[in-house]
Structure formats: structure tokens, C-alpha cells
PDB file of C-alpha atoms in Angstrom:
ATOM      1  CA  UNK A   1     -12.215 -60.931  -1.794  1.00 77.00           C
ATOM      2  CA  UNK A   2     -11.321 -58.557   1.015  1.00 80.00           C
ATOM      3  CA  UNK A   3     -12.171 -57.521   4.575  1.00 87.00           C
ATOM      4  CA  UNK A   4     -10.924 -54.954   7.054  1.00 86.00           C
ATOM      5  CA  UNK A   5      -9.717 -55.350  10.647  1.00 91.00           C
ATOM      6  CA  UNK A   6      -8.281 -52.835  13.069  1.00 89.00           C
ATOM      7  CA  UNK A   7      -4.574 -53.148  13.978  1.00 91.00           C
ATOM      8  CA  UNK A   8      -3.944 -55.476  16.921  1.00 92.00           C
ATOM      9  CA  UNK A   9      -7.634 -56.361  17.297  1.00 92.00           C
ATOM     10  CA  UNK A  10      -8.967 -59.756  18.276  1.00 94.00           C
ATOM     11  CA  UNK A  11     -10.701 -61.351  15.289  1.00 95.00           C
ATOM     12  CA  UNK A  12     -13.208 -64.192  15.058  1.00 94.00           C
ATOM     13  CA  UNK A  13     -13.665 -65.283  11.449  1.00 93.00           C
ATOM     14  CA  UNK A  14     -16.317 -67.704  10.207  1.00 93.00           C
ATOM     15  CA  UNK A  15     -15.873 -69.580   6.924  1.00 93.00           C
ATOM     16  CA  UNK A  16     -19.279 -70.744   5.681  1.00 92.00           C
ATOM     17  CA  UNK A  17     -18.705 -73.327   2.949  1.00 90.00           C
ATOM     18  CA  UNK A  18     -21.656 -73.211   0.533  1.00 87.00           C
ATOM     19  CA  UNK A  19     -19.991 -75.458  -2.063  1.00 85.00           C
ATOM     20  CA  UNK A  20     -19.619 -79.192  -2.657  1.00 89.00           C
ATOM     21  CA  UNK A  21     -15.843 -79.349  -2.027  1.00 90.00           C
ATOM     22  CA  UNK A  22     -13.856 -78.912   1.154  1.00 93.00           C
ATOM     23  CA  UNK A  23     -12.328 -75.481   1.771  1.00 95.00           C
ATOM     24  CA  UNK A  24     -10.219 -73.797   4.428  1.00 95.00           C
ATOM     25  CA  UNK A  25      -8.890 -70.305   4.987  1.00 95.00           C
ATOM     26  CA  UNK A  26      -5.245 -69.514   5.739  1.00 96.00           C
ATOM     27  CA  UNK A  27      -4.246 -65.950   6.642  1.00 96.00           C
ATOM     28  CA  UNK A  28      -0.679 -64.837   6.028  1.00 95.00           C
ATOM     29  CA  UNK A  29       1.473 -63.106   8.633  1.00 94.00           C
ATOM     30  CA  UNK A  30       3.518 -61.207   6.027  1.00 92.00           C
ATOM     31  CA  UNK A  31       2.020 -58.566   3.698  1.00 90.00           C
ATOM     32  CA  UNK A  32       1.557 -58.987  -0.046  1.00 85.00           C
ATOM     33  CA  UNK A  33      -0.572 -61.100  -2.378  1.00 83.00           C
ATOM     34  CA  UNK A  34       2.304 -63.302  -3.551  1.00 86.00           C
ATOM     35  CA  UNK A  35       2.791 -64.656  -0.027  1.00 90.00           C
ATOM     36  CA  UNK A  36      -0.603 -66.345  -0.251  1.00 89.00           C
ATOM     37  CA  UNK A  37       0.110 -67.852  -3.659  1.00 87.00           C
ATOM     38  CA  UNK A  38       3.392 -69.257  -2.336  1.00 91.00           C
ATOM     39  CA  UNK A  39       1.555 -70.878   0.571  1.00 92.00           C
ATOM     40  CA  UNK A  40      -0.807 -72.502  -1.906  1.00 90.00           C
ATOM     41  CA  UNK A  41       2.162 -74.046  -3.703  1.00 91.00           C
ATOM     42  CA  UNK A  42       3.648 -75.220  -0.397  1.00 92.00           C
ATOM     43  CA  UNK A  43       0.366 -76.960   0.407  1.00 91.00           C
ATOM     44  CA  UNK A  44       0.375 -78.802  -2.928  1.00 88.00           C
ATOM     45  CA  UNK A  45       3.873 -80.063  -2.136  1.00 90.00           C
ATOM     46  CA  UNK A  46       2.580 -81.807   0.992  1.00 89.00           C
ATOM     47  CA  UNK A  47       1.389 -84.624  -1.286  1.00 85.00           C
ATOM     48  CA  UNK A  48       0.356 -87.650   0.811  1.00 86.00           C
ATOM     49  CA  UNK A  49       0.625 -85.725   4.077  1.00 88.00           C
ATOM     50  CA  UNK A  50      -1.834 -83.108   2.891  1.00 88.00           C
ATOM     51  CA  UNK A  51      -5.081 -84.659   4.074  1.00 89.00           C
ATOM     52  CA  UNK A  52      -3.709 -85.428   7.534  1.00 90.00           C
ATOM     53  CA  UNK A  53      -2.494 -81.827   7.849  1.00 92.00           C
ATOM     54  CA  UNK A  54      -5.741 -80.447   6.361  1.00 91.00           C
ATOM     55  CA  UNK A  55      -3.522 -78.959   3.644  1.00 93.00           C
ATOM     56  CA  UNK A  56      -1.806 -76.525   6.020  1.00 93.00           C
ATOM     57  CA  UNK A  57       1.908 -76.116   5.149  1.00 91.00           C
ATOM     58  CA  UNK A  58       4.364 -77.169   7.843  1.00 87.00           C
ATOM     59  CA  UNK A  59       6.205 -73.856   7.801  1.00 87.00           C
ATOM     60  CA  UNK A  60       5.766 -70.416   6.323  1.00 89.00           C
ATOM     61  CA  UNK A  61       4.262 -67.020   7.157  1.00 94.00           C
ATOM     62  CA  UNK A  62       0.962 -68.249   8.600  1.00 95.00           C
ATOM     63  CA  UNK A  63      -0.916 -65.977  10.995  1.00 96.00           C
ATOM     64  CA  UNK A  64      -3.962 -68.218  11.366  1.00 95.00           C
ATOM     65  CA  UNK A  65      -5.529 -71.221   9.659  1.00 95.00           C
ATOM     66  CA  UNK A  66      -8.902 -72.894   9.916  1.00 95.00           C
ATOM     67  CA  UNK A  67      -9.687 -76.583   9.750  1.00 94.00           C
ATOM     68  CA  UNK A  68     -11.211 -77.867   6.539  1.00 94.00           C
ATOM     69  CA  UNK A  69     -14.870 -76.919   6.214  1.00 94.00           C
ATOM     70  CA  UNK A  70     -16.910 -79.783   4.812  1.00 94.00           C
ATOM     71  CA  UNK A  71     -19.565 -79.005   2.180  1.00 93.00           C
ATOM     72  CA  UNK A  72     -22.381 -76.863   3.590  1.00 92.00           C
ATOM     73  CA  UNK A  73     -20.663 -76.618   6.968  1.00 94.00           C
ATOM     74  CA  UNK A  74     -18.919 -73.750   8.756  1.00 94.00           C
ATOM     75  CA  UNK A  75     -15.636 -73.475  10.666  1.00 94.00           C
ATOM     76  CA  UNK A  76     -14.239 -70.679  12.817  1.00 94.00           C
ATOM     77  CA  UNK A  77     -10.741 -69.346  13.311  1.00 94.00           C
ATOM     78  CA  UNK A  78      -9.580 -66.907  15.995  1.00 95.00           C
ATOM     79  CA  UNK A  79      -6.502 -64.679  15.861  1.00 95.00           C
ATOM     80  CA  UNK A  80      -5.066 -61.299  16.737  1.00 95.00           C
ATOM     81  CA  UNK A  81      -4.585 -58.957  13.794  1.00 94.00           C
ATOM     82  CA  UNK A  82      -1.093 -57.633  12.993  1.00 94.00           C
ATOM     83  CA  UNK A  83      -0.276 -54.206  14.404  1.00 92.00           C
ATOM     84  CA  UNK A  84       1.190 -52.903  11.134  1.00 89.00           C
ATOM     85  CA  UNK A  85      -1.134 -51.253   8.588  1.00 87.00           C
ATOM     86  CA  UNK A  86      -0.680 -53.464   5.531  1.00 88.00           C
ATOM     87  CA  UNK A  87      -2.633 -55.801   3.253  1.00 88.00           C
ATOM     88  CA  UNK A  88      -2.244 -59.478   4.166  1.00 92.00           C
ATOM     89  CA  UNK A  89      -3.274 -62.277   1.812  1.00 92.00           C
ATOM     90  CA  UNK A  90      -5.694 -65.048   2.670  1.00 95.00           C
ATOM     91  CA  UNK A  91      -6.191 -68.202   0.585  1.00 94.00           C
ATOM     92  CA  UNK A  92      -7.765 -71.628   0.518  1.00 94.00           C
ATOM     93  CA  UNK A  93      -4.856 -74.082   0.526  1.00 94.00           C
ATOM     94  CA  UNK A  94      -6.797 -77.099  -0.765  1.00 93.00           C
ATOM     95  CA  UNK A  95      -4.675 -78.146  -3.784  1.00 91.00           C
ATOM     96  CA  UNK A  96      -5.186 -75.790  -6.693  1.00 87.00           C
ATOM     97  CA  UNK A  97      -7.666 -73.505  -4.954  1.00 90.00           C
ATOM     98  CA  UNK A  98      -5.236 -70.745  -3.953  1.00 87.00           C
ATOM     99  CA  UNK A  99      -5.049 -69.441  -7.531  1.00 83.00           C
ATOM    100  CA  UNK A 100      -8.674 -68.304  -7.500  1.00 83.00           C
ATOM    101  CA  UNK A 101      -9.868 -68.562  -3.884  1.00 88.00           C
ATOM    102  CA  UNK A 102      -7.874 -65.700  -2.433  1.00 88.00           C
ATOM    103  CA  UNK A 103      -8.197 -62.177  -1.144  1.00 88.00           C
ATOM    104  CA  UNK A 104      -6.704 -59.547   1.133  1.00 89.00           C
ATOM    105  CA  UNK A 105      -7.162 -58.700   4.796  1.00 91.00           C
ATOM    106  CA  UNK A 106      -6.698 -54.951   5.083  1.00 88.00           C
ATOM    107  CA  UNK A 107      -5.270 -53.947   8.456  1.00 90.00           C
ATOM    108  CA  UNK A 108      -6.064 -50.353   9.327  1.00 82.00           C
ATOM    109  CA  UNK A 109      -8.754 -48.166  10.828  1.00 67.00           C
ATOM    110  CA  UNK A 110     -12.114 -49.532   9.705  1.00 56.00           C
ATOM    111  CA  UNK A 111     -13.561 -47.514   6.810  1.00 51.00           C
ATOM    112  CA  UNK A 112     -17.075 -46.181   6.880  1.00 47.00           C
ATOM    113  CA  UNK A 113     -19.013 -48.283   4.411  1.00 45.00           C
ATOM    114  CA  UNK A 114     -20.352 -46.602   1.302  1.00 41.00           C
ATOM    115  CA  UNK A 115     -23.487 -48.688   1.833  1.00 41.00           C
ATOM    116  CA  UNK A 116     -24.392 -46.817   5.020  1.00 40.00           C
ATOM    117  CA  UNK A 117     -27.711 -45.225   4.138  1.00 37.00           C
ATOM    118  CA  UNK A 118     -27.416 -42.560   6.848  1.00 43.00           C
ATOM    119  CA  UNK A 119     -24.492 -40.928   5.034  1.00 69.00           C
ATOM    120  CA  UNK A 120     -26.300 -40.458   1.735  1.00 72.00           C
ATOM    121  CA  UNK A 121     -29.293 -38.694   0.247  1.00 81.00           C
ATOM    122  CA  UNK A 122     -31.069 -39.165  -3.070  1.00 85.00           C
ATOM    123  CA  UNK A 123     -29.211 -42.346  -3.999  1.00 86.00           C
ATOM    124  CA  UNK A 124     -30.013 -43.367  -7.575  1.00 90.00           C
ATOM    125  CA  UNK A 125     -28.790 -45.779 -10.233  1.00 91.00           C
ATOM    126  CA  UNK A 126     -28.766 -45.927 -14.026  1.00 94.00           C
ATOM    127  CA  UNK A 127     -28.229 -49.268 -15.811  1.00 93.00           C
ATOM    128  CA  UNK A 128     -26.672 -49.489 -19.280  1.00 95.00           C
ATOM    129  CA  UNK A 129     -26.048 -52.269 -21.804  1.00 94.00           C
ATOM    130  CA  UNK A 130     -22.851 -52.511 -23.815  1.00 94.00           C
ATOM    131  CA  UNK A 131     -19.516 -54.255 -24.243  1.00 94.00           C
ATOM    132  CA  UNK A 132     -16.588 -52.052 -23.258  1.00 96.00           C
ATOM    133  CA  UNK A 133     -12.940 -52.435 -22.341  1.00 95.00           C
ATOM    134  CA  UNK A 134     -12.966 -49.126 -20.462  1.00 97.00           C
ATOM    135  CA  UNK A 135     -15.658 -47.064 -18.811  1.00 97.00           C
ATOM    136  CA  UNK A 136     -17.670 -45.310 -21.543  1.00 96.00           C
ATOM    137  CA  UNK A 137     -19.055 -41.778 -21.518  1.00 96.00           C
ATOM    138  CA  UNK A 138     -22.259 -42.796 -19.766  1.00 96.00           C
ATOM    139  CA  UNK A 139     -23.734 -39.305 -20.147  1.00 95.00           C
ATOM    140  CA  UNK A 140     -23.835 -39.826 -23.917  1.00 96.00           C
ATOM    141  CA  UNK A 141     -25.694 -43.152 -23.564  1.00 96.00           C
ATOM    142  CA  UNK A 142     -29.326 -43.916 -22.812  1.00 96.00           C
ATOM    143  CA  UNK A 143     -29.914 -46.111 -19.762  1.00 95.00           C
ATOM    144  CA  UNK A 144     -32.147 -49.158 -20.124  1.00 93.00           C
ATOM    145  CA  UNK A 145     -33.323 -48.789 -16.542  1.00 91.00           C
ATOM    146  CA  UNK A 146     -32.981 -46.257 -13.749  1.00 90.00           C
ATOM    147  CA  UNK A 147     -34.428 -45.457 -10.361  1.00 88.00           C
ATOM    148  CA  UNK A 148     -33.782 -44.971  -6.678  1.00 84.00           C
ATOM    149  CA  UNK A 149     -31.797 -47.348  -4.472  1.00 77.00           C
ATOM    150  CA  UNK A 150     -31.804 -47.823  -0.717  1.00 68.00           C
ATOM    151  CA  UNK A 151     -28.220 -49.073  -0.732  1.00 61.00           C
ATOM    152  CA  UNK A 152     -25.409 -48.190  -3.095  1.00 58.00           C
ATOM    153  CA  UNK A 153     -23.315 -50.696  -5.033  1.00 58.00           C
ATOM    154  CA  UNK A 154     -25.612 -53.722  -5.266  1.00 58.00           C
ATOM    155  CA  UNK A 155     -24.770 -54.818  -8.829  1.00 58.00           C
ATOM    156  CA  UNK A 156     -26.339 -58.256  -8.420  1.00 57.00           C
ATOM    157  CA  UNK A 157     -29.933 -57.074  -8.409  1.00 59.00           C
ATOM    158  CA  UNK A 158     -30.100 -55.996 -12.044  1.00 67.00           C
ATOM    159  CA  UNK A 159     -30.485 -59.453 -13.596  1.00 69.00           C
ATOM    160  CA  UNK A 160     -27.410 -59.089 -15.814  1.00 75.00           C
ATOM    161  CA  UNK A 161     -24.057 -60.865 -15.575  1.00 79.00           C
ATOM    162  CA  UNK A 162     -22.038 -59.582 -18.541  1.00 88.00           C
ATOM    163  CA  UNK A 163     -21.819 -56.542 -20.816  1.00 92.00           C
ATOM    164  CA  UNK A 164     -23.452 -53.929 -18.620  1.00 93.00           C
ATOM    165  CA  UNK A 165     -22.591 -50.778 -16.750  1.00 94.00           C
ATOM    166  CA  UNK A 166     -24.049 -48.961 -13.755  1.00 93.00           C
ATOM    167  CA  UNK A 167     -23.781 -45.390 -12.538  1.00 95.00           C
ATOM    168  CA  UNK A 168     -24.638 -44.709  -8.900  1.00 93.00           C
ATOM    169  CA  UNK A 169     -25.162 -41.124  -7.764  1.00 93.00           C
ATOM    170  CA  UNK A 170     -25.909 -39.655  -4.350  1.00 91.00           C
ATOM    171  CA  UNK A 171     -25.346 -36.669  -2.111  1.00 91.00           C
ATOM    172  CA  UNK A 172     -22.594 -37.408   0.375  1.00 90.00           C
ATOM    173  CA  UNK A 173     -22.953 -35.934   3.865  1.00 88.00           C
ATOM    174  CA  UNK A 174     -19.650 -34.771   5.384  1.00 88.00           C
ATOM    175  CA  UNK A 175     -19.789 -33.775   9.056  1.00 85.00           C
ATOM    176  CA  UNK A 176     -16.077 -32.999   9.596  1.00 85.00           C
ATOM    177  CA  UNK A 177     -13.786 -30.962   7.365  1.00 88.00           C
ATOM    178  CA  UNK A 178     -10.588 -32.727   6.355  1.00 89.00           C
ATOM    179  CA  UNK A 179      -8.856 -35.157   4.012  1.00 90.00           C
ATOM    180  CA  UNK A 180     -10.792 -38.283   3.037  1.00 91.00           C
ATOM    181  CA  UNK A 181      -9.549 -41.494   1.412  1.00 91.00           C
ATOM    182  CA  UNK A 182     -11.894 -43.235  -1.030  1.00 92.00           C
ATOM    183  CA  UNK A 183     -11.339 -46.836  -2.182  1.00 90.00           C
ATOM    184  CA  UNK A 184     -12.786 -49.255  -4.705  1.00 88.00           C
ATOM    185  CA  UNK A 185     -12.340 -52.958  -5.348  1.00 86.00           C
ATOM    186  CA  UNK A 186     -13.930 -53.987  -8.626  1.00 88.00           C
ATOM    187  CA  UNK A 187     -14.128 -56.562 -11.425  1.00 88.00           C
ATOM    188  CA  UNK A 188     -14.149 -55.041 -14.027  1.00 90.00           C
ATOM    189  CA  UNK A 189     -13.531 -51.271 -14.034  1.00 95.00           C
ATOM    190  CA  UNK A 190     -14.774 -48.530 -11.720  1.00 96.00           C
ATOM    191  CA  UNK A 191     -14.254 -44.873 -10.860  1.00 97.00           C
ATOM    192  CA  UNK A 192     -15.303 -42.620  -7.998  1.00 97.00           C
ATOM    193  CA  UNK A 193     -16.072 -38.956  -8.642  1.00 97.00           C
ATOM    194  CA  UNK A 194     -16.584 -36.381  -5.912  1.00 96.00           C
ATOM    195  CA  UNK A 195     -17.975 -33.027  -7.027  1.00 96.00           C
ATOM    196  CA  UNK A 196     -17.251 -33.962 -10.631  1.00 95.00           C
ATOM    197  CA  UNK A 197     -13.551 -34.760 -10.081  1.00 96.00           C
ATOM    198  CA  UNK A 198     -12.045 -38.263 -10.363  1.00 97.00           C
ATOM    199  CA  UNK A 199     -10.797 -39.380  -6.945  1.00 97.00           C
ATOM    200  CA  UNK A 200     -10.314 -43.114  -7.632  1.00 97.00           C
ATOM    201  CA  UNK A 201      -9.451 -44.516 -11.075  1.00 97.00           C
ATOM    202  CA  UNK A 202      -9.811 -48.308 -11.168  1.00 96.00           C
ATOM    203  CA  UNK A 203     -10.727 -48.535 -14.856  1.00 96.00           C
ATOM    204  CA  UNK A 204     -10.113 -51.310 -17.378  1.00 95.00           C
ATOM    205  CA  UNK A 205     -10.818 -55.024 -17.780  1.00 94.00           C
ATOM    206  CA  UNK A 206      -9.351 -56.968 -14.867  1.00 90.00           C
ATOM    207  CA  UNK A 207     -10.072 -59.275 -11.972  1.00 84.00           C
ATOM    208  CA  UNK A 208     -10.733 -57.774  -8.576  1.00 81.00           C
ATOM    209  CA  UNK A 209      -8.281 -54.894  -8.185  1.00 86.00           C
ATOM    210  CA  UNK A 210      -8.106 -52.280  -5.442  1.00 85.00           C
ATOM    211  CA  UNK A 211      -7.358 -48.595  -5.929  1.00 91.00           C
ATOM    212  CA  UNK A 212      -7.644 -45.541  -3.713  1.00 91.00           C
ATOM    213  CA  UNK A 213      -7.370 -41.765  -3.790  1.00 94.00           C
ATOM    214  CA  UNK A 214      -7.613 -38.789  -1.446  1.00 94.00           C
ATOM    215  CA  UNK A 215      -9.555 -35.536  -1.505  1.00 94.00           C
ATOM    216  CA  UNK A 216     -10.146 -32.657   0.898  1.00 94.00           C
ATOM    217  CA  UNK A 217     -13.804 -32.023   1.735  1.00 92.00           C
ATOM    218  CA  UNK A 218     -15.604 -29.249   3.583  1.00 92.00           C
ATOM    219  CA  UNK A 219     -18.558 -29.793   5.907  1.00 90.00           C
ATOM    220  CA  UNK A 220     -21.817 -30.205   3.990  1.00 90.00           C
ATOM    221  CA  UNK A 221     -23.189 -32.065   0.988  1.00 92.00           C
ATOM    222  CA  UNK A 222     -21.000 -33.242  -1.883  1.00 94.00           C
ATOM    223  CA  UNK A 223     -21.925 -34.878  -5.183  1.00 95.00           C
ATOM    224  CA  UNK A 224     -20.874 -38.534  -5.278  1.00 95.00           C
ATOM    225  CA  UNK A 225     -20.766 -40.590  -8.468  1.00 96.00           C
ATOM    226  CA  UNK A 226     -19.592 -44.193  -8.800  1.00 95.00           C
ATOM    227  CA  UNK A 227     -19.219 -45.676 -12.279  1.00 96.00           C
ATOM    228  CA  UNK A 228     -18.817 -49.405 -12.929  1.00 95.00           C
ATOM    229  CA  UNK A 229     -18.807 -51.758 -15.896  1.00 95.00           C
ATOM    230  CA  UNK A 230     -18.755 -55.536 -16.279  1.00 93.00           C
ATOM    231  CA  UNK A 231     -17.474 -57.084 -19.515  1.00 91.00           C
ATOM    232  CA  UNK A 232     -17.307 -60.784 -18.634  1.00 86.00           C
ATOM    233  CA  UNK A 233     -16.515 -63.273 -15.905  1.00 82.00           C
ATOM    234  CA  UNK A 234     -17.182 -62.325 -12.303  1.00 76.00           C
ATOM    235  CA  UNK A 235     -18.855 -59.107 -11.248  1.00 79.00           C
ATOM    236  CA  UNK A 236     -17.634 -57.400  -8.085  1.00 82.00           C
ATOM    237  CA  UNK A 237     -17.947 -53.878  -6.758  1.00 84.00           C
ATOM    238  CA  UNK A 238     -17.014 -52.521  -3.334  1.00 83.00           C
ATOM    239  CA  UNK A 239     -16.405 -48.938  -2.286  1.00 84.00           C
ATOM    240  CA  UNK A 240     -15.527 -47.272   1.004  1.00 83.00           C
ATOM    241  CA  UNK A 241     -14.334 -43.957   2.356  1.00 84.00           C
TER     242      UNK A 241
END
């Protein structure tokens, strides 16, 4: 649903099609999610020309586009990233796919991944069962399972798809004093706490949404807490700083 590239960098992107239908990837040259949805509609309007054009619109804000990837095959596309720090949509333009097969290319300095084990100590998780529309008070609930984790944020390893919540905690190592931006992309809700204070509020029932917040941190260890819940549908959780 999203990836990061540095401004003006040369990018080689591989689309690995693991499904039974053809797919492509089209990256927009103008920022904003709606641009990608509009390209999807333009592709549908190609009608009989669509297959010959591999469902790539004739005109429009297209930065790069791959060929169609056949089932269980991969295609590559090469391009230079825009120089402006913005979020640029990408979609599959096979008719009808752009409504759900879409995401954002974030152009900006690459974030340090929250999954980098060298930046954290004592990473733990607590798994909860329940159906919520907002993040509950997890401290008042009893987890059904808890333990240590080598990597933060892996919500797929718990054997549950709906009606669950996870709290990840760790000690965050900060080597340089300054202002830090934290981000989440989640389906459904999530929050990031640093030293007990909410830095990112991405709560509620929704598809993949992205939120961010800033905090000033001194050199040393800081308490990190990431809360997440999944009510139904897809389950996605990404965090970076």
C-alpha cells in the first residue's frame, strides 16, 4: 500500500504477480490519491483498445507504467523519482482494479524502519481479543497471549484475522537529540506513544490510512508503545520514524 523513495533518485520497481489475473502498476506524476483513481477510470474508457495498450491511458499524469504481469510472473519498471516531497499515487489500471489495488509512493528522505532490531531493546507484544470501533483501554484488559518479539509490527503471525488487538512495546534508542517524525499506516486503527504521550493518532475503523506526528527527543532510551486493532476486512500495520 505504500513505499518510500528519495527525491530525484533512480528507482527500479519489481511487480511480482502472485494472483491468477493480469496486473500492472502505473505511477502518477502528480501528487494525490485521486489522480490514481482518475487514471483507473481513463483506462476503463479505452474499451477495445485497452488490451493492445495494456490498459495504459493514452494521456494523463503518468510518471511510469509497467507492462501487464501475467499470473505468477514478474515485470520491472524503471524511472526517476520526482524531486518534490509529496505522496504520489500508484494503481493497477486493469479495468476495475484501481479502486482497490492502489497505494502511495512517498517521496522524501527514507525513514528508518521501526522494524530495525538494532534500534530497539526489550521488544514485546500483548495480544487481545475483542470487537471495537476504536482502540480500547488495553491496560484494563487481559491479554490472551504475550511474549517477546524479534521484530515489531508483524500482525500476521498471531493466527487471527478479525476482532483482535495488539500492543507492541520497546525501548527506543535515540543517538541524536532533535525533532523526530513518527508515522503509521494501518487498517484498522493505531496509535504511537513515546514516553506515555500520543505522538500519532490513527484511530478508528478504516481502510489503510496514514497519519504522522512530531516529538522532540533527547539522546538515550525512550519508551515506545504502538497500539493496533483489527475489526474486520484487511489487516495492515506499518510504522516508521
